[in-house]
mmCIF file with all atom_site columns, C-alpha atoms in Angstrom:
data_model
loop_
_atom_site.group_PDB
_atom_site.id
_atom_site.type_symbol
_atom_site.label_atom_id
_atom_site.label_alt_id
_atom_site.label_comp_id
_atom_site.label_asym_id
_atom_site.label_entity_id
_atom_site.label_seq_id
_atom_site.pdbx_PDB_ins_code
_atom_site.Cartn_x
_atom_site.Cartn_y
_atom_site.Cartn_z
_atom_site.occupancy
_atom_site.B_iso_or_equiv
_atom_site.pdbx_formal_charge
_atom_site.auth_seq_id
_atom_site.auth_comp_id
_atom_site.auth_asym_id
_atom_site.auth_atom_id
_atom_site.pdbx_PDB_model_num
ATOM 1   C CA . ASP A 1 1   ? 85.576 24.497 -29.833 1.00 0.00 ? 942  ASP A CA 1
ATOM 2   C CA . ALA A 1 2   ? 86.204 22.825 -33.180 1.00 0.00 ? 943  ALA A CA 1
ATOM 3   C CA . GLY A 1 3   ? 83.844 23.639 -35.986 1.00 0.00 ? 944  GLY A CA 1
ATOM 4   C CA . VAL A 1 4   ? 82.824 21.321 -38.788 1.00 0.00 ? 945  VAL A CA 1
ATOM 5   C CA . THR A 1 5   ? 85.793 19.776 -40.550 1.00 0.00 ? 946  THR A CA 1
ATOM 6   C CA . GLN A 1 6   ? 85.884 17.980 -43.880 1.00 0.00 ? 947  GLN A CA 1
ATOM 7   C CA . SER A 1 7   ? 88.480 15.964 -45.715 1.00 0.00 ? 948  SER A CA 1
ATOM 8   C CA . PRO A 1 8   ? 89.970 16.022 -48.204 1.00 0.00 ? 949  PRO A CA 1
ATOM 9   C CA . THR A 1 9   ? 89.768 19.634 -49.339 1.00 0.00 ? 950  THR A CA 1
ATOM 10  C CA . HIS A 1 10  ? 90.216 18.769 -52.998 1.00 0.00 ? 951  HIS A CA 1
ATOM 11  C CA . LEU A 1 11  ? 89.899 15.541 -54.939 1.00 0.00 ? 952  LEU A CA 1
ATOM 12  C CA . ILE A 1 12  ? 90.265 14.564 -58.585 1.00 0.00 ? 953  ILE A CA 1
ATOM 13  C CA . LYS A 1 13  ? 88.701 11.354 -59.897 1.00 0.00 ? 954  LYS A CA 1
ATOM 14  C CA . THR A 1 14  ? 87.874 9.857  -63.265 1.00 0.00 ? 955  THR A CA 1
ATOM 15  C CA . ARG A 1 15  ? 84.512 8.709  -64.536 1.00 0.00 ? 956  ARG A CA 1
ATOM 16  C CA . GLY A 1 16  ? 83.370 5.394  -63.124 1.00 0.00 ? 957  GLY A CA 1
ATOM 17  C CA . GLN A 1 17  ? 85.500 5.615  -59.991 1.00 0.00 ? 958  GLN A CA 1
ATOM 18  C CA . GLN A 1 18  ? 84.232 5.698  -56.441 1.00 0.00 ? 959  GLN A CA 1
ATOM 19  C CA . VAL A 1 19  ? 84.898 8.380  -53.834 1.00 0.00 ? 960  VAL A CA 1
ATOM 20  C CA . THR A 1 20  ? 84.540 8.748  -50.070 1.00 0.00 ? 961  THR A CA 1
ATOM 21  C CA . LEU A 1 21  ? 84.304 12.116 -48.388 1.00 0.00 ? 962  LEU A CA 1
ATOM 22  C CA . ARG A 1 22  ? 84.539 12.603 -44.641 1.00 0.00 ? 963  ARG A CA 1
ATOM 23  C CA . CYS A 1 23  ? 83.025 14.999 -42.138 1.00 0.00 ? 964  CYS A CA 1
ATOM 24  C CA . SER A 1 24  ? 83.442 15.633 -38.438 1.00 0.00 ? 965  SER A CA 1
ATOM 25  C CA . PRO A 1 25  ? 80.573 17.635 -36.924 1.00 0.00 ? 966  PRO A CA 1
ATOM 26  C CA . LYS A 1 26  ? 80.862 20.575 -34.594 1.00 0.00 ? 967  LYS A CA 1
ATOM 27  C CA . SER A 1 27  ? 81.468 19.554 -31.005 1.00 0.00 ? 968  SER A CA 1
ATOM 28  C CA . GLY A 1 28  ? 78.175 18.706 -29.313 1.00 0.00 ? 969  GLY A CA 1
ATOM 29  C CA . HIS A 1 29  ? 76.258 18.128 -32.556 1.00 0.00 ? 970  HIS A CA 1
ATOM 30  C CA . ASP A 1 30  ? 74.680 14.782 -33.379 1.00 0.00 ? 971  ASP A CA 1
ATOM 31  C CA . THR A 1 31  ? 73.151 15.324 -36.809 1.00 0.00 ? 972  THR A CA 1
ATOM 32  C CA . VAL A 1 32  ? 74.984 15.553 -40.111 1.00 0.00 ? 973  VAL A CA 1
ATOM 33  C CA . SER A 1 33  ? 73.566 16.690 -43.443 1.00 0.00 ? 974  SER A CA 1
ATOM 34  C CA . TRP A 1 34  ? 75.292 16.548 -46.815 1.00 0.00 ? 975  TRP A CA 1
ATOM 35  C CA . TYR A 1 35  ? 74.794 19.004 -49.655 1.00 0.00 ? 976  TYR A CA 1
ATOM 36  C CA . GLN A 1 36  ? 76.063 19.213 -53.217 1.00 0.00 ? 977  GLN A CA 1
ATOM 37  C CA . GLN A 1 37  ? 76.877 22.677 -54.540 1.00 0.00 ? 978  GLN A CA 1
ATOM 38  C CA . ALA A 1 38  ? 77.485 23.039 -58.269 1.00 0.00 ? 979  ALA A CA 1
ATOM 39  C CA . LEU A 1 39  ? 79.440 26.061 -59.430 1.00 0.00 ? 980  LEU A CA 1
ATOM 40  C CA . GLY A 1 40  ? 77.309 29.178 -59.274 1.00 0.00 ? 981  GLY A CA 1
ATOM 41  C CA . GLN A 1 41  ? 74.393 27.382 -57.641 1.00 0.00 ? 982  GLN A CA 1
ATOM 42  C CA . GLY A 1 42  ? 72.968 27.024 -54.191 1.00 0.00 ? 983  GLY A CA 1
ATOM 43  C CA . PRO A 1 43  ? 73.582 23.858 -52.182 1.00 0.00 ? 984  PRO A CA 1
ATOM 44  C CA . GLN A 1 44  ? 71.282 20.905 -52.897 1.00 0.00 ? 985  GLN A CA 1
ATOM 45  C CA . PHE A 1 45  ? 70.315 18.580 -50.054 1.00 0.00 ? 986  PHE A CA 1
ATOM 46  C CA . ILE A 1 46  ? 71.576 15.012 -50.482 1.00 0.00 ? 987  ILE A CA 1
ATOM 47  C CA . PHE A 1 47  ? 70.672 13.340 -47.176 1.00 0.00 ? 988  PHE A CA 1
ATOM 48  C CA . GLN A 1 48  ? 70.815 13.624 -43.413 1.00 0.00 ? 989  GLN A CA 1
ATOM 49  C CA . TYR A 1 49  ? 72.124 11.211 -40.796 1.00 0.00 ? 990  TYR A CA 1
ATOM 50  C CA . TYR A 1 50  ? 71.034 10.959 -37.177 1.00 0.00 ? 991  TYR A CA 1
ATOM 51  C CA . GLU A 1 51  ? 71.669 8.129  -34.739 1.00 0.00 ? 992  GLU A CA 1
ATOM 52  C CA . GLU A 1 52  ? 73.696 6.351  -37.432 1.00 0.00 ? 993  GLU A CA 1
ATOM 53  C CA . GLU A 1 53  ? 70.735 6.140  -39.788 1.00 0.00 ? 994  GLU A CA 1
ATOM 54  C CA . GLU A 1 54  ? 69.675 8.037  -42.881 1.00 0.00 ? 995  GLU A CA 1
ATOM 55  C CA . ARG A 1 55  ? 66.759 10.132 -41.717 1.00 0.00 ? 996  ARG A CA 1
ATOM 56  C CA . GLN A 1 56  ? 65.911 12.155 -44.830 1.00 0.00 ? 997  GLN A CA 1
ATOM 57  C CA . ARG A 1 57  ? 66.974 12.052 -48.445 1.00 0.00 ? 998  ARG A CA 1
ATOM 58  C CA . GLY A 1 58  ? 66.869 14.494 -51.324 1.00 0.00 ? 999  GLY A CA 1
ATOM 59  C CA . ASN A 1 59  ? 66.521 13.766 -55.042 1.00 0.00 ? 1000 ASN A CA 1
ATOM 60  C CA . PHE A 1 60  ? 69.809 11.972 -55.526 1.00 0.00 ? 1001 PHE A CA 1
ATOM 61  C CA . PRO A 1 61  ? 70.320 8.493  -57.034 1.00 0.00 ? 1002 PRO A CA 1
ATOM 62  C CA . ASP A 1 62  ? 71.357 5.455  -55.061 1.00 0.00 ? 1003 ASP A CA 1
ATOM 63  C CA . ARG A 1 63  ? 74.932 5.994  -56.229 1.00 0.00 ? 1004 ARG A CA 1
ATOM 64  C CA . PHE A 1 64  ? 75.069 8.447  -53.342 1.00 0.00 ? 1005 PHE A CA 1
ATOM 65  C CA . SER A 1 65  ? 75.230 6.719  -49.992 1.00 0.00 ? 1006 SER A CA 1
ATOM 66  C CA . GLY A 1 66  ? 76.427 7.585  -46.547 1.00 0.00 ? 1007 GLY A CA 1
ATOM 67  C CA . HIS A 1 67  ? 77.270 6.452  -43.105 1.00 0.00 ? 1008 HIS A CA 1
ATOM 68  C CA . GLN A 1 68  ? 77.375 7.895  -39.627 1.00 0.00 ? 1009 GLN A CA 1
ATOM 69  C CA . TYR A 1 69  ? 79.595 6.552  -36.890 1.00 0.00 ? 1010 TYR A CA 1
ATOM 70  C CA . PRO A 1 70  ? 78.929 6.392  -33.134 1.00 0.00 ? 1011 PRO A CA 1
ATOM 71  C CA . ASN A 1 71  ? 81.098 9.479  -32.657 1.00 0.00 ? 1012 ASN A CA 1
ATOM 72  C CA . TYR A 1 72  ? 78.706 11.325 -35.045 1.00 0.00 ? 1013 TYR A CA 1
ATOM 73  C CA . SER A 1 73  ? 81.260 11.702 -37.823 1.00 0.00 ? 1014 SER A CA 1
ATOM 74  C CA . SER A 1 74  ? 79.976 10.877 -41.268 1.00 0.00 ? 1015 SER A CA 1
ATOM 75  C CA . GLU A 1 75  ? 81.015 9.738  -44.719 1.00 0.00 ? 1016 GLU A CA 1
ATOM 76  C CA . LEU A 1 76  ? 79.551 10.404 -48.125 1.00 0.00 ? 1017 LEU A CA 1
ATOM 77  C CA . ASN A 1 77  ? 80.195 7.765  -50.771 1.00 0.00 ? 1018 ASN A CA 1
ATOM 78  C CA . VAL A 1 78  ? 79.586 8.246  -54.466 1.00 0.00 ? 1019 VAL A CA 1
ATOM 79  C CA . ASN A 1 79  ? 79.865 5.275  -56.834 1.00 0.00 ? 1020 ASN A CA 1
ATOM 80  C CA . ALA A 1 80  ? 80.225 5.189  -60.622 1.00 0.00 ? 1021 ALA A CA 1
ATOM 81  C CA . LEU A 1 81  ? 81.215 8.830  -60.805 1.00 0.00 ? 1022 LEU A CA 1
ATOM 82  C CA . LEU A 1 82  ? 79.856 10.962 -63.628 1.00 0.00 ? 1023 LEU A CA 1
ATOM 83  C CA . LEU A 1 83  ? 81.210 14.221 -64.971 1.00 0.00 ? 1024 LEU A CA 1
ATOM 84  C CA . GLY A 1 84  ? 78.139 15.916 -63.529 1.00 0.00 ? 1025 GLY A CA 1
ATOM 85  C CA . ASP A 1 85  ? 79.142 14.896 -60.029 1.00 0.00 ? 1026 ASP A CA 1
ATOM 86  C CA . SER A 1 86  ? 81.849 17.548 -60.098 1.00 0.00 ? 1027 SER A CA 1
ATOM 87  C CA . ALA A 1 87  ? 80.891 19.982 -57.350 1.00 0.00 ? 1028 ALA A CA 1
ATOM 88  C CA . LEU A 1 88  ? 81.623 21.266 -53.870 1.00 0.00 ? 1029 LEU A CA 1
ATOM 89  C CA . TYR A 1 89  ? 80.321 18.812 -51.299 1.00 0.00 ? 1030 TYR A CA 1
ATOM 90  C CA . LEU A 1 90  ? 79.307 20.432 -48.052 1.00 0.00 ? 1031 LEU A CA 1
ATOM 91  C CA . CYS A 1 91  ? 78.720 18.857 -44.703 1.00 0.00 ? 1032 CYS A CA 1
ATOM 92  C CA . ALA A 1 92  ? 76.518 20.604 -42.161 1.00 0.00 ? 1033 ALA A CA 1
ATOM 93  C CA . SER A 1 93  ? 76.029 19.655 -38.541 1.00 0.00 ? 1034 SER A CA 1
ATOM 94  C CA . SER A 1 94  ? 73.291 20.467 -36.102 1.00 0.00 ? 1035 SER A CA 1
ATOM 95  C CA . LEU A 1 95  ? 71.793 19.325 -32.837 1.00 0.00 ? 1036 LEU A CA 1
ATOM 96  C CA . ALA A 1 96  ? 68.563 17.379 -33.030 1.00 0.00 ? 1037 ALA A CA 1
ATOM 97  C CA . GLY A 1 97  ? 65.804 19.332 -31.326 1.00 0.00 ? 1038 GLY A CA 1
ATOM 98  C CA . GLY A 1 98  ? 67.947 22.442 -31.267 1.00 0.00 ? 1039 GLY A CA 1
ATOM 99  C CA . THR A 1 99  ? 67.788 25.625 -33.290 1.00 0.00 ? 1040 THR A CA 1
ATOM 100 C CA . ASN A 1 100 ? 67.503 25.770 -37.067 1.00 0.00 ? 1041 ASN A CA 1
ATOM 101 C CA . GLU A 1 101 ? 71.128 26.769 -37.419 1.00 0.00 ? 1042 GLU A CA 1
ATOM 102 C CA . GLN A 1 102 ? 73.155 24.286 -39.410 1.00 0.00 ? 1043 GLN A CA 1
ATOM 103 C CA . PHE A 1 103 ? 76.903 24.804 -39.246 1.00 0.00 ? 1044 PHE A CA 1
ATOM 104 C CA . PHE A 1 104 ? 78.653 24.156 -42.541 1.00 0.00 ? 1045 PHE A CA 1
ATOM 105 C CA . GLY A 1 105 ? 82.150 22.910 -43.132 1.00 0.00 ? 1046 GLY A CA 1
ATOM 106 C CA . PRO A 1 106 ? 84.452 24.353 -45.810 1.00 0.00 ? 1047 PRO A CA 1
ATOM 107 C CA . GLY A 1 107 ? 83.537 21.589 -48.233 1.00 0.00 ? 1048 GLY A CA 1
ATOM 108 C CA . THR A 1 108 ? 85.373 19.132 -50.447 1.00 0.00 ? 1049 THR A CA 1
ATOM 109 C CA . ARG A 1 109 ? 85.892 20.172 -54.060 1.00 0.00 ? 1050 ARG A CA 1
ATOM 110 C CA . LEU A 1 110 ? 85.415 17.076 -56.244 1.00 0.00 ? 1051 LEU A CA 1
ATOM 111 C CA . THR A 1 111 ? 86.471 17.173 -59.876 1.00 0.00 ? 1052 THR A CA 1
ATOM 112 C CA . VAL A 1 112 ? 85.530 14.267 -62.133 1.00 0.00 ? 1053 VAL A CA 1
ATOM 113 C CA . LEU A 1 113 ? 87.490 13.983 -65.376 1.00 0.00 ? 1054 LEU A CA 1
ATOM 114 C CA . GLY B 2 1   ? 58.103 21.758 -57.569 1.00 0.00 ? 520  GLY B CA 1
ATOM 115 C CA . GLU B 2 2   ? 59.792 23.543 -54.731 1.00 0.00 ? 521  GLU B CA 1
ATOM 116 C CA . SER B 2 3   ? 62.095 26.400 -55.518 1.00 0.00 ? 522  SER B CA 1
ATOM 117 C CA . VAL B 2 4   ? 63.724 29.332 -53.830 1.00 0.00 ? 523  VAL B CA 1
ATOM 118 C CA . GLY B 2 5   ? 65.123 31.921 -56.170 1.00 0.00 ? 524  GLY B CA 1
ATOM 119 C CA . LEU B 2 6   ? 66.583 35.398 -56.174 1.00 0.00 ? 525  LEU B CA 1
ATOM 120 C CA . HIS B 2 7   ? 65.712 38.429 -58.267 1.00 0.00 ? 526  HIS B CA 1
ATOM 121 C CA . LEU B 2 8   ? 69.232 39.841 -58.746 1.00 0.00 ? 527  LEU B CA 1
ATOM 122 C CA . PRO B 2 9   ? 72.380 37.815 -59.294 1.00 0.00 ? 528  PRO B CA 1
ATOM 123 C CA . THR B 2 10  ? 74.781 40.689 -58.417 1.00 0.00 ? 529  THR B CA 1
ATOM 124 C CA . LEU B 2 11  ? 74.380 43.707 -56.172 1.00 0.00 ? 530  LEU B CA 1
ATOM 125 C CA . SER B 2 12  ? 77.021 46.435 -55.972 1.00 0.00 ? 531  SER B CA 1
ATOM 126 C CA . VAL B 2 13  ? 76.886 48.948 -53.122 1.00 0.00 ? 532  VAL B CA 1
ATOM 127 C CA . GLN B 2 14  ? 79.115 51.629 -51.714 1.00 0.00 ? 533  GLN B CA 1
ATOM 128 C CA . GLU B 2 15  ? 80.659 51.124 -48.323 1.00 0.00 ? 534  GLU B CA 1
ATOM 129 C CA . GLY B 2 16  ? 78.428 52.636 -45.665 1.00 0.00 ? 535  GLY B CA 1
ATOM 130 C CA . ASP B 2 17  ? 75.235 52.323 -47.678 1.00 0.00 ? 536  ASP B CA 1
ATOM 131 C CA . ASN B 2 18  ? 72.429 49.941 -46.824 1.00 0.00 ? 537  ASN B CA 1
ATOM 132 C CA . SER B 2 19  ? 72.015 46.769 -48.888 1.00 0.00 ? 538  SER B CA 1
ATOM 133 C CA . ILE B 2 20  ? 68.816 44.940 -49.675 1.00 0.00 ? 539  ILE B CA 1
ATOM 134 C CA . ILE B 2 21  ? 68.931 41.407 -51.049 1.00 0.00 ? 540  ILE B CA 1
ATOM 135 C CA . ASN B 2 22  ? 65.677 39.904 -52.247 1.00 0.00 ? 541  ASN B CA 1
ATOM 136 C CA . CYS B 2 23  ? 64.400 36.378 -52.590 1.00 0.00 ? 542  CYS B CA 1
ATOM 137 C CA . ALA B 2 24  ? 61.226 34.789 -53.935 1.00 0.00 ? 543  ALA B CA 1
ATOM 138 C CA . TYR B 2 25  ? 60.019 31.396 -52.827 1.00 0.00 ? 544  TYR B CA 1
ATOM 139 C CA . SER B 2 26  ? 57.318 29.116 -54.139 1.00 0.00 ? 545  SER B CA 1
ATOM 140 C CA . ASN B 2 27  ? 56.804 26.563 -51.388 1.00 0.00 ? 546  ASN B CA 1
ATOM 141 C CA . SER B 2 28  ? 54.261 27.739 -48.833 1.00 0.00 ? 547  SER B CA 1
ATOM 142 C CA . ALA B 2 29  ? 54.806 24.714 -46.600 1.00 0.00 ? 548  ALA B CA 1
ATOM 143 C CA . SER B 2 30  ? 57.882 26.021 -44.831 1.00 0.00 ? 549  SER B CA 1
ATOM 144 C CA . ASP B 2 31  ? 58.148 26.977 -41.181 1.00 0.00 ? 550  ASP B CA 1
ATOM 145 C CA . TYR B 2 32  ? 61.489 28.771 -41.314 1.00 0.00 ? 551  TYR B CA 1
ATOM 146 C CA . PHE B 2 33  ? 63.326 30.967 -43.777 1.00 0.00 ? 552  PHE B CA 1
ATOM 147 C CA . ILE B 2 34  ? 67.036 31.471 -43.386 1.00 0.00 ? 553  ILE B CA 1
ATOM 148 C CA . TRP B 2 35  ? 69.761 33.665 -44.832 1.00 0.00 ? 554  TRP B CA 1
ATOM 149 C CA . TYR B 2 36  ? 73.279 32.357 -45.329 1.00 0.00 ? 555  TYR B CA 1
ATOM 150 C CA . LYS B 2 37  ? 76.475 34.144 -46.332 1.00 0.00 ? 556  LYS B CA 1
ATOM 151 C CA . GLN B 2 38  ? 79.145 32.313 -48.288 1.00 0.00 ? 557  GLN B CA 1
ATOM 152 C CA . GLU B 2 39  ? 82.595 33.763 -48.735 1.00 0.00 ? 558  GLU B CA 1
ATOM 153 C CA . SER B 2 40  ? 84.979 32.454 -51.349 1.00 0.00 ? 559  SER B CA 1
ATOM 154 C CA . GLY B 2 41  ? 86.444 29.101 -50.376 1.00 0.00 ? 560  GLY B CA 1
ATOM 155 C CA . LYS B 2 42  ? 84.207 28.704 -47.353 1.00 0.00 ? 561  LYS B CA 1
ATOM 156 C CA . GLY B 2 43  ? 80.989 26.977 -46.481 1.00 0.00 ? 562  GLY B CA 1
ATOM 157 C CA . PRO B 2 44  ? 77.763 28.922 -45.955 1.00 0.00 ? 563  PRO B CA 1
ATOM 158 C CA . GLN B 2 45  ? 77.528 30.810 -42.684 1.00 0.00 ? 564  GLN B CA 1
ATOM 159 C CA . PHE B 2 46  ? 74.206 31.304 -40.893 1.00 0.00 ? 565  PHE B CA 1
ATOM 160 C CA . ILE B 2 47  ? 73.162 34.948 -40.666 1.00 0.00 ? 566  ILE B CA 1
ATOM 161 C CA . ILE B 2 48  ? 69.590 35.061 -39.423 1.00 0.00 ? 567  ILE B CA 1
ATOM 162 C CA . ASP B 2 49  ? 66.343 33.136 -39.641 1.00 0.00 ? 568  ASP B CA 1
ATOM 163 C CA . ILE B 2 50  ? 62.684 33.987 -39.377 1.00 0.00 ? 569  ILE B CA 1
ATOM 164 C CA . ARG B 2 51  ? 59.735 31.826 -38.532 1.00 0.00 ? 570  ARG B CA 1
ATOM 165 C CA . SER B 2 52  ? 56.846 31.723 -40.972 1.00 0.00 ? 571  SER B CA 1
ATOM 166 C CA . ASN B 2 53  ? 54.474 33.334 -38.461 1.00 0.00 ? 572  ASN B CA 1
ATOM 167 C CA . MET B 2 54  ? 56.651 36.448 -38.238 1.00 0.00 ? 573  MET B CA 1
ATOM 168 C CA . ASP B 2 55  ? 57.004 39.435 -40.566 1.00 0.00 ? 574  ASP B CA 1
ATOM 169 C CA . LYS B 2 56  ? 60.266 40.914 -39.369 1.00 0.00 ? 575  LYS B CA 1
ATOM 170 C CA . ARG B 2 57  ? 63.262 39.970 -37.346 1.00 0.00 ? 576  ARG B CA 1
ATOM 171 C CA . GLN B 2 58  ? 66.338 42.031 -36.533 1.00 0.00 ? 577  GLN B CA 1
ATOM 172 C CA . GLY B 2 59  ? 69.868 41.014 -35.763 1.00 0.00 ? 578  GLY B CA 1
ATOM 173 C CA . GLN B 2 60  ? 73.120 42.847 -35.543 1.00 0.00 ? 579  GLN B CA 1
ATOM 174 C CA . ARG B 2 61  ? 73.120 45.189 -38.589 1.00 0.00 ? 580  ARG B CA 1
ATOM 175 C CA . VAL B 2 62  ? 70.751 42.837 -40.391 1.00 0.00 ? 581  VAL B CA 1
ATOM 176 C CA . THR B 2 63  ? 66.991 42.707 -40.734 1.00 0.00 ? 582  THR B CA 1
ATOM 177 C CA . VAL B 2 64  ? 64.961 40.016 -42.453 1.00 0.00 ? 583  VAL B CA 1
ATOM 178 C CA . LEU B 2 65  ? 61.486 40.748 -43.777 1.00 0.00 ? 584  LEU B CA 1
ATOM 179 C CA . LEU B 2 66  ? 58.982 38.088 -44.763 1.00 0.00 ? 585  LEU B CA 1
ATOM 180 C CA . ASN B 2 67  ? 55.945 38.800 -46.927 1.00 0.00 ? 586  ASN B CA 1
ATOM 181 C CA . LYS B 2 68  ? 53.936 35.618 -47.158 1.00 0.00 ? 587  LYS B CA 1
ATOM 182 C CA . THR B 2 69  ? 51.258 37.223 -49.304 1.00 0.00 ? 588  THR B CA 1
ATOM 183 C CA . VAL B 2 70  ? 53.645 37.574 -52.232 1.00 0.00 ? 589  VAL B CA 1
ATOM 184 C CA . LYS B 2 71  ? 56.084 34.876 -51.062 1.00 0.00 ? 590  LYS B CA 1
ATOM 185 C CA . HIS B 2 72  ? 58.960 37.309 -50.760 1.00 0.00 ? 591  HIS B CA 1
ATOM 186 C CA . LEU B 2 73  ? 61.904 37.402 -48.385 1.00 0.00 ? 592  LEU B CA 1
ATOM 187 C CA . SER B 2 74  ? 64.504 40.135 -48.042 1.00 0.00 ? 593  SER B CA 1
ATOM 188 C CA . LEU B 2 75  ? 67.705 40.727 -46.136 1.00 0.00 ? 594  LEU B CA 1
ATOM 189 C CA . GLN B 2 76  ? 68.672 44.255 -45.236 1.00 0.00 ? 595  GLN B CA 1
ATOM 190 C CA . ILE B 2 77  ? 72.245 45.007 -44.223 1.00 0.00 ? 596  ILE B CA 1
ATOM 191 C CA . ALA B 2 78  ? 72.844 48.355 -42.575 1.00 0.00 ? 597  ALA B CA 1
ATOM 192 C CA . ALA B 2 79  ? 76.055 50.315 -43.130 1.00 0.00 ? 598  ALA B CA 1
ATOM 193 C CA . THR B 2 80  ? 77.493 47.747 -45.504 1.00 0.00 ? 599  THR B CA 1
ATOM 194 C CA . GLN B 2 81  ? 81.166 46.993 -44.960 1.00 0.00 ? 600  GLN B CA 1
ATOM 195 C CA . PRO B 2 82  ? 83.839 45.447 -47.207 1.00 0.00 ? 601  PRO B CA 1
ATOM 196 C CA . GLY B 2 83  ? 83.662 42.318 -45.071 1.00 0.00 ? 602  GLY B CA 1
ATOM 197 C CA . ASP B 2 84  ? 80.058 41.884 -46.146 1.00 0.00 ? 603  ASP B CA 1
ATOM 198 C CA . SER B 2 85  ? 81.191 41.077 -49.684 1.00 0.00 ? 604  SER B CA 1
ATOM 199 C CA . ALA B 2 86  ? 80.073 37.516 -50.350 1.00 0.00 ? 605  ALA B CA 1
ATOM 200 C CA . VAL B 2 87  ? 77.340 35.445 -51.970 1.00 0.00 ? 606  VAL B CA 1
ATOM 201 C CA . TYR B 2 88  ? 74.088 35.471 -50.030 1.00 0.00 ? 607  TYR B CA 1
ATOM 202 C CA . PHE B 2 89  ? 71.603 32.615 -50.157 1.00 0.00 ? 608  PHE B CA 1
ATOM 203 C CA . CYS B 2 90  ? 68.093 32.442 -48.897 1.00 0.00 ? 609  CYS B CA 1
ATOM 204 C CA . ALA B 2 91  ? 66.903 29.023 -47.840 1.00 0.00 ? 610  ALA B CA 1
ATOM 205 C CA . GLU B 2 92  ? 63.697 27.555 -46.541 1.00 0.00 ? 611  GLU B CA 1
ATOM 206 C CA . LYS B 2 93  ? 63.032 24.682 -44.217 1.00 0.00 ? 612  LYS B CA 1
ATOM 207 C CA . PRO B 2 94  ? 59.797 22.848 -44.992 1.00 0.00 ? 613  PRO B CA 1
ATOM 208 C CA . TYR B 2 95  ? 57.579 21.725 -42.150 1.00 0.00 ? 614  TYR B CA 1
ATOM 209 C CA . ASN B 2 96  ? 58.525 18.423 -40.529 1.00 0.00 ? 615  ASN B CA 1
ATOM 210 C CA . THR B 2 97  ? 61.872 18.226 -42.261 1.00 0.00 ? 616  THR B CA 1
ATOM 211 C CA . ASP B 2 98  ? 65.386 19.326 -41.432 1.00 0.00 ? 617  ASP B CA 1
ATOM 212 C CA . LYS B 2 99  ? 66.543 19.768 -45.006 1.00 0.00 ? 618  LYS B CA 1
ATOM 213 C CA . LEU B 2 100 ? 67.211 23.229 -46.385 1.00 0.00 ? 619  LEU B CA 1
ATOM 214 C CA . ILE B 2 101 ? 66.139 24.300 -49.869 1.00 0.00 ? 620  ILE B CA 1
ATOM 215 C CA . PHE B 2 102 ? 68.529 26.933 -51.175 1.00 0.00 ? 621  PHE B CA 1
ATOM 216 C CA . GLY B 2 103 ? 68.175 29.465 -53.937 1.00 0.00 ? 622  GLY B CA 1
ATOM 217 C CA . THR B 2 104 ? 70.929 30.261 -56.450 1.00 0.00 ? 623  THR B CA 1
ATOM 218 C CA . GLY B 2 105 ? 72.439 33.196 -54.551 1.00 0.00 ? 624  GLY B CA 1
ATOM 219 C CA . THR B 2 106 ? 73.169 36.897 -54.935 1.00 0.00 ? 625  THR B CA 1
ATOM 220 C CA . ARG B 2 107 ? 76.689 38.236 -55.041 1.00 0.00 ? 626  ARG B CA 1
ATOM 221 C CA . LEU B 2 108 ? 77.139 41.371 -52.946 1.00 0.00 ? 627  LEU B CA 1
ATOM 222 C CA . GLN B 2 109 ? 80.052 43.581 -53.935 1.00 0.00 ? 628  GLN B CA 1
ATOM 223 C CA . VAL B 2 110 ? 81.039 46.458 -51.681 1.00 0.00 ? 629  VAL B CA 1
ATOM 224 C CA . PHE B 2 111 ? 83.218 49.185 -53.136 1.00 0.00 ? 630  PHE B CA 1
ATOM 225 C CA . PRO B 2 112 ? 84.872 52.100 -51.298 1.00 0.00 ? 631  PRO B CA 1
#
């Protein structure tokens, strides 16, 4: 039973560039949430996708966008990267109507230079 | 605004002792409170949750206590082991949402 997987594991970009991060949810899960975790901080909710639509959104600018595919996998896109976007980006999957447990992937470490 | 924070950034305990990690929250409109464990290089791992209408819930070697009067949450780990060394986050799930609001974390260090 595969858990949540994310790719790539590490990524280095420069200011102004665009980045796409990918996530495959745990088998049987249909909901994907994305979080940003700055060094030494707790994860901050970016948005959640269910049935290929953004269902909820946190306090992040429109530079952050996402997508969910019919197979429930998801992408996080960040445009016009800023130095402050450097962080660990976590994907969490869950089953709509299920328990509160969200299963997190290992994350993608994004460094913006 | 909403916030979930922790009293102590680092907690050092001896192997075999009990650990208590504390958390204060400010948002009363949450139906679940959850504890996560994050080891270095890994994503957060669910430990235990408690519904807002409960005061206590026990799991395997862990107990979560919720005091809504003072908006305080704690995680007790019995017979702490080296494998318990990690950063622990409390999080809350507001009513009618699926998002989690995390605090800044407490690092638990277990020494022999």
